[in-house]
């Protein structure tokens, strides 16, 4: 029963955040306070706690390689399939159609299914996922659609074009400056992400066989406990119901992209990957995860409005809950 109650509880927290906003207990922009806390304090603390309290086998980093592909491939497909749509719709689909919500949703679920030890392969799954959702997806979307970092599409007067205007540098100096600007953007996106930096540090400590002191686990334990609450409450505060038929179509499009890829990746994890049944079972559940929390952050930065991304996350979370419970019953691990 706890295996079902845990994710249901997460959905109720989302609902509470939404209702608190609707009844005026939270302001329209208050979610950004929790957004800052989640990505800079709470989620990094939960990552450190996971590594400090569970032994992580370096050989399981192979999981991260597969998952990087799981998070990368859908973006390429979405980009190619939506080349006739406007840049705003393309950006929304690319930012929300790929990646997995692991630390805030899947970790509690797999722990309720199989205990604390299940968090170890889930964390390795999240390392490959984090490369994309914490920075890679945003960088790839900006580069493919020629979106200027630091400005919303409205500020760049996006209009109805498939990609923003872009003039390729022709002379040598201009090309060199463009490459430097690109490298700065990529470096800032990746190394400016505190969760990504935290994972890099944890991997380095694991490779060096250095144990994280117990006192660090004690300090980060409250952050680990607060992770699900803060992230789901933030989603409820930022989300809003679709305002038009176009919004409904966009949410349906995200679902239509995510479900086939999620099921395909779950099947690949269970039938094709070279791991034990217990590890493959955790990977199946993680592959069925909803939209990543980071998607709401980047949708807010690129589109200037994360409400529809928050609603999409809530809907995909409900769908994921059903698929996870069904997959768990089928696997019988």
mmCIF file of N, CA and C in Angstrom, residues 61-76 98-100 102 124-137 140 190 196 265 273 283:
data_model
loop_
_atom_site.group_PDB
_atom_site.id
_atom_site.type_symbol
_atom_site.label_atom_id
_atom_site.label_comp_id
_atom_site.label_asym_id
_atom_site.label_seq_id
_atom_site.Cartn_x
_atom_site.Cartn_y
_atom_site.Cartn_z
ATOM 1 N N UNK A 61 28.050 3.262 -13.235
ATOM 2 C CA UNK A 61 28.037 4.459 -14.072
ATOM 3 C C UNK A 61 27.668 4.130 -15.520
ATOM 4 N N UNK A 62 27.758 2.856 -15.886
ATOM 5 C CA UNK A 62 27.307 2.453 -17.221
ATOM 6 C C UNK A 62 25.820 2.771 -17.394
ATOM 7 N N UNK A 63 25.065 2.717 -16.312
ATOM 8 C CA UNK A 63 23.653 3.109 -16.359
ATOM 9 C C UNK A 63 23.535 4.547 -16.851
ATOM 10 N N UNK A 64 24.417 5.410 -16.353
ATOM 11 C CA UNK A 64 24.366 6.834 -16.708
ATOM 12 C C UNK A 64 24.564 7.057 -18.203
ATOM 13 N N UNK A 65 25.404 6.242 -18.814
ATOM 14 C CA UNK A 65 25.648 6.376 -20.257
ATOM 15 C C UNK A 65 24.377 6.078 -21.043
ATOM 16 N N UNK A 66 23.702 4.968 -20.687
ATOM 17 C CA UNK A 66 22.452 4.625 -21.367
ATOM 18 C C UNK A 66 21.398 5.714 -21.162
ATOM 19 N N UNK A 67 21.316 6.232 -19.942
ATOM 20 C CA UNK A 67 20.274 7.203 -19.627
ATOM 21 C C UNK A 67 20.536 8.535 -20.310
ATOM 22 N N UNK A 68 21.801 8.890 -20.478
ATOM 23 C CA UNK A 68 22.104 10.095 -21.251
ATOM 24 C C UNK A 68 21.466 10.001 -22.640
ATOM 25 N N UNK A 69 21.569 8.840 -23.267
ATOM 26 C CA UNK A 69 20.948 8.639 -24.579
ATOM 27 C C UNK A 69 19.424 8.692 -24.478
ATOM 28 N N UNK A 70 18.866 8.144 -23.398
ATOM 29 C CA UNK A 70 17.422 8.182 -23.191
ATOM 30 C C UNK A 70 16.911 9.627 -23.137
ATOM 31 N N UNK A 71 17.699 10.508 -22.538
ATOM 32 C CA UNK A 71 17.285 11.901 -22.387
ATOM 33 C C UNK A 71 17.615 12.743 -23.618
ATOM 34 N N UNK A 72 18.592 12.284 -24.411
ATOM 35 C CA UNK A 72 19.043 13.050 -25.578
ATOM 36 C C UNK A 72 18.219 12.758 -26.832
ATOM 37 N N UNK A 73 17.946 11.495 -27.081
ATOM 38 C CA UNK A 73 17.314 11.077 -28.339
ATOM 39 C C UNK A 73 15.959 11.742 -28.591
ATOM 40 N N UNK A 74 15.040 11.819 -27.611
ATOM 41 C CA UNK A 74 13.737 12.434 -27.898
ATOM 42 C C UNK A 74 13.821 13.871 -28.378
ATOM 43 N N UNK A 75 14.798 14.629 -27.875
ATOM 44 C CA UNK A 75 14.917 16.034 -28.280
ATOM 45 C C UNK A 75 15.207 16.143 -29.772
ATOM 46 N N UNK A 76 16.077 15.288 -30.268
ATOM 47 C CA UNK A 76 16.414 15.299 -31.692
ATOM 48 C C UNK A 76 15.185 14.953 -32.527
ATOM 49 N N UNK A 98 11.297 15.608 -23.058
ATOM 50 C CA UNK A 98 12.379 14.662 -22.755
ATOM 51 C C UNK A 98 12.860 14.884 -21.326
ATOM 52 N N UNK A 99 13.591 13.899 -20.806
ATOM 53 C CA UNK A 99 14.124 14.005 -19.449
ATOM 54 C C UNK A 99 13.181 13.398 -18.429
ATOM 55 N N UNK A 100 13.700 13.186 -17.214
ATOM 56 C CA UNK A 100 12.975 12.429 -16.198
ATOM 57 C C UNK A 100 13.026 13.142 -14.851
ATOM 58 N N UNK A 102 13.448 12.537 -11.353
ATOM 59 C CA UNK A 102 13.952 11.431 -10.541
ATOM 60 C C UNK A 102 14.077 11.792 -9.065
ATOM 61 N N UNK A 124 22.319 6.630 -10.073
ATOM 62 C CA UNK A 124 23.137 6.466 -11.266
ATOM 63 C C UNK A 124 22.333 6.789 -12.527
ATOM 64 N N UNK A 125 21.062 6.437 -12.516
ATOM 65 C CA UNK A 125 20.154 6.811 -13.606
ATOM 66 C C UNK A 125 20.079 8.337 -13.703
ATOM 67 N N UNK A 126 20.017 8.981 -12.535
ATOM 68 C CA UNK A 126 19.857 10.435 -12.514
ATOM 69 C C UNK A 126 21.111 11.170 -12.955
ATOM 70 N N UNK A 127 22.280 10.544 -12.822
ATOM 71 C CA UNK A 127 23.514 11.210 -13.262
ATOM 72 C C UNK A 127 23.468 11.448 -14.775
ATOM 73 N N UNK A 128 23.147 10.386 -15.532
ATOM 74 C CA UNK A 128 23.028 10.556 -16.984
ATOM 75 C C UNK A 128 21.913 11.485 -17.354
ATOM 76 N N UNK A 129 20.813 11.406 -16.613
ATOM 77 C CA UNK A 129 19.670 12.282 -16.854
ATOM 78 C C UNK A 129 20.016 13.740 -16.563
ATOM 79 N N UNK A 130 20.772 13.950 -15.484
ATOM 80 C CA UNK A 130 21.087 15.316 -15.040
ATOM 81 C C UNK A 130 21.945 16.071 -16.055
ATOM 82 N N UNK A 131 22.797 15.343 -16.782
ATOM 83 C CA UNK A 131 23.610 15.994 -17.818
ATOM 84 C C UNK A 131 22.712 16.740 -18.805
ATOM 85 N N UNK A 132 21.560 16.132 -19.121
ATOM 86 C CA UNK A 132 20.634 16.761 -20.061
ATOM 87 C C UNK A 132 19.683 17.732 -19.371
ATOM 88 N N UNK A 133 18.945 17.262 -18.363
ATOM 89 C CA UNK A 133 17.881 18.109 -17.816
ATOM 90 C C UNK A 133 18.417 19.317 -17.062
ATOM 91 N N UNK A 134 19.600 19.198 -16.446
ATOM 92 C CA UNK A 134 20.144 20.313 -15.670
ATOM 93 C C UNK A 134 20.780 21.379 -16.548
ATOM 94 N N UNK A 135 21.081 21.056 -17.791
ATOM 95 C CA UNK A 135 21.713 22.039 -18.678
ATOM 96 C C UNK A 135 21.616 21.657 -20.146
ATOM 97 N N UNK A 136 21.890 20.388 -20.483
ATOM 98 C CA UNK A 136 22.009 19.982 -21.884
ATOM 99 C C UNK A 136 20.779 20.250 -22.714
ATOM 100 N N UNK A 137 19.604 19.948 -22.190
ATOM 101 C CA UNK A 137 18.361 20.163 -22.940
ATOM 102 C C UNK A 137 18.172 21.633 -23.267
ATOM 103 N N UNK A 140 20.836 22.709 -25.890
ATOM 104 C CA UNK A 140 20.512 22.136 -27.198
ATOM 105 C C UNK A 140 19.319 22.853 -27.827
ATOM 106 N N UNK A 190 26.223 24.428 -17.790
ATOM 107 C CA UNK A 190 26.528 23.203 -17.057
ATOM 108 C C UNK A 190 27.086 23.500 -15.670
ATOM 109 N N UNK A 196 24.116 19.713 -10.971
ATOM 110 C CA UNK A 196 25.084 19.075 -11.866
ATOM 111 C C UNK A 196 26.476 19.089 -11.242
ATOM 112 N N UNK A 265 11.907 3.065 -23.589
ATOM 113 C CA UNK A 265 13.098 3.040 -22.746
ATOM 114 C C UNK A 265 12.931 2.046 -21.593
ATOM 115 N N UNK A 273 19.334 -4.416 -21.360
ATOM 116 C CA UNK A 273 20.514 -3.908 -20.667
ATOM 117 C C UNK A 273 21.153 -4.970 -19.774
ATOM 118 N N UNK A 283 15.421 0.763 -13.060
ATOM 119 C CA UNK A 283 15.548 1.544 -14.288
ATOM 120 C C UNK A 283 14.213 1.653 -15.023
#
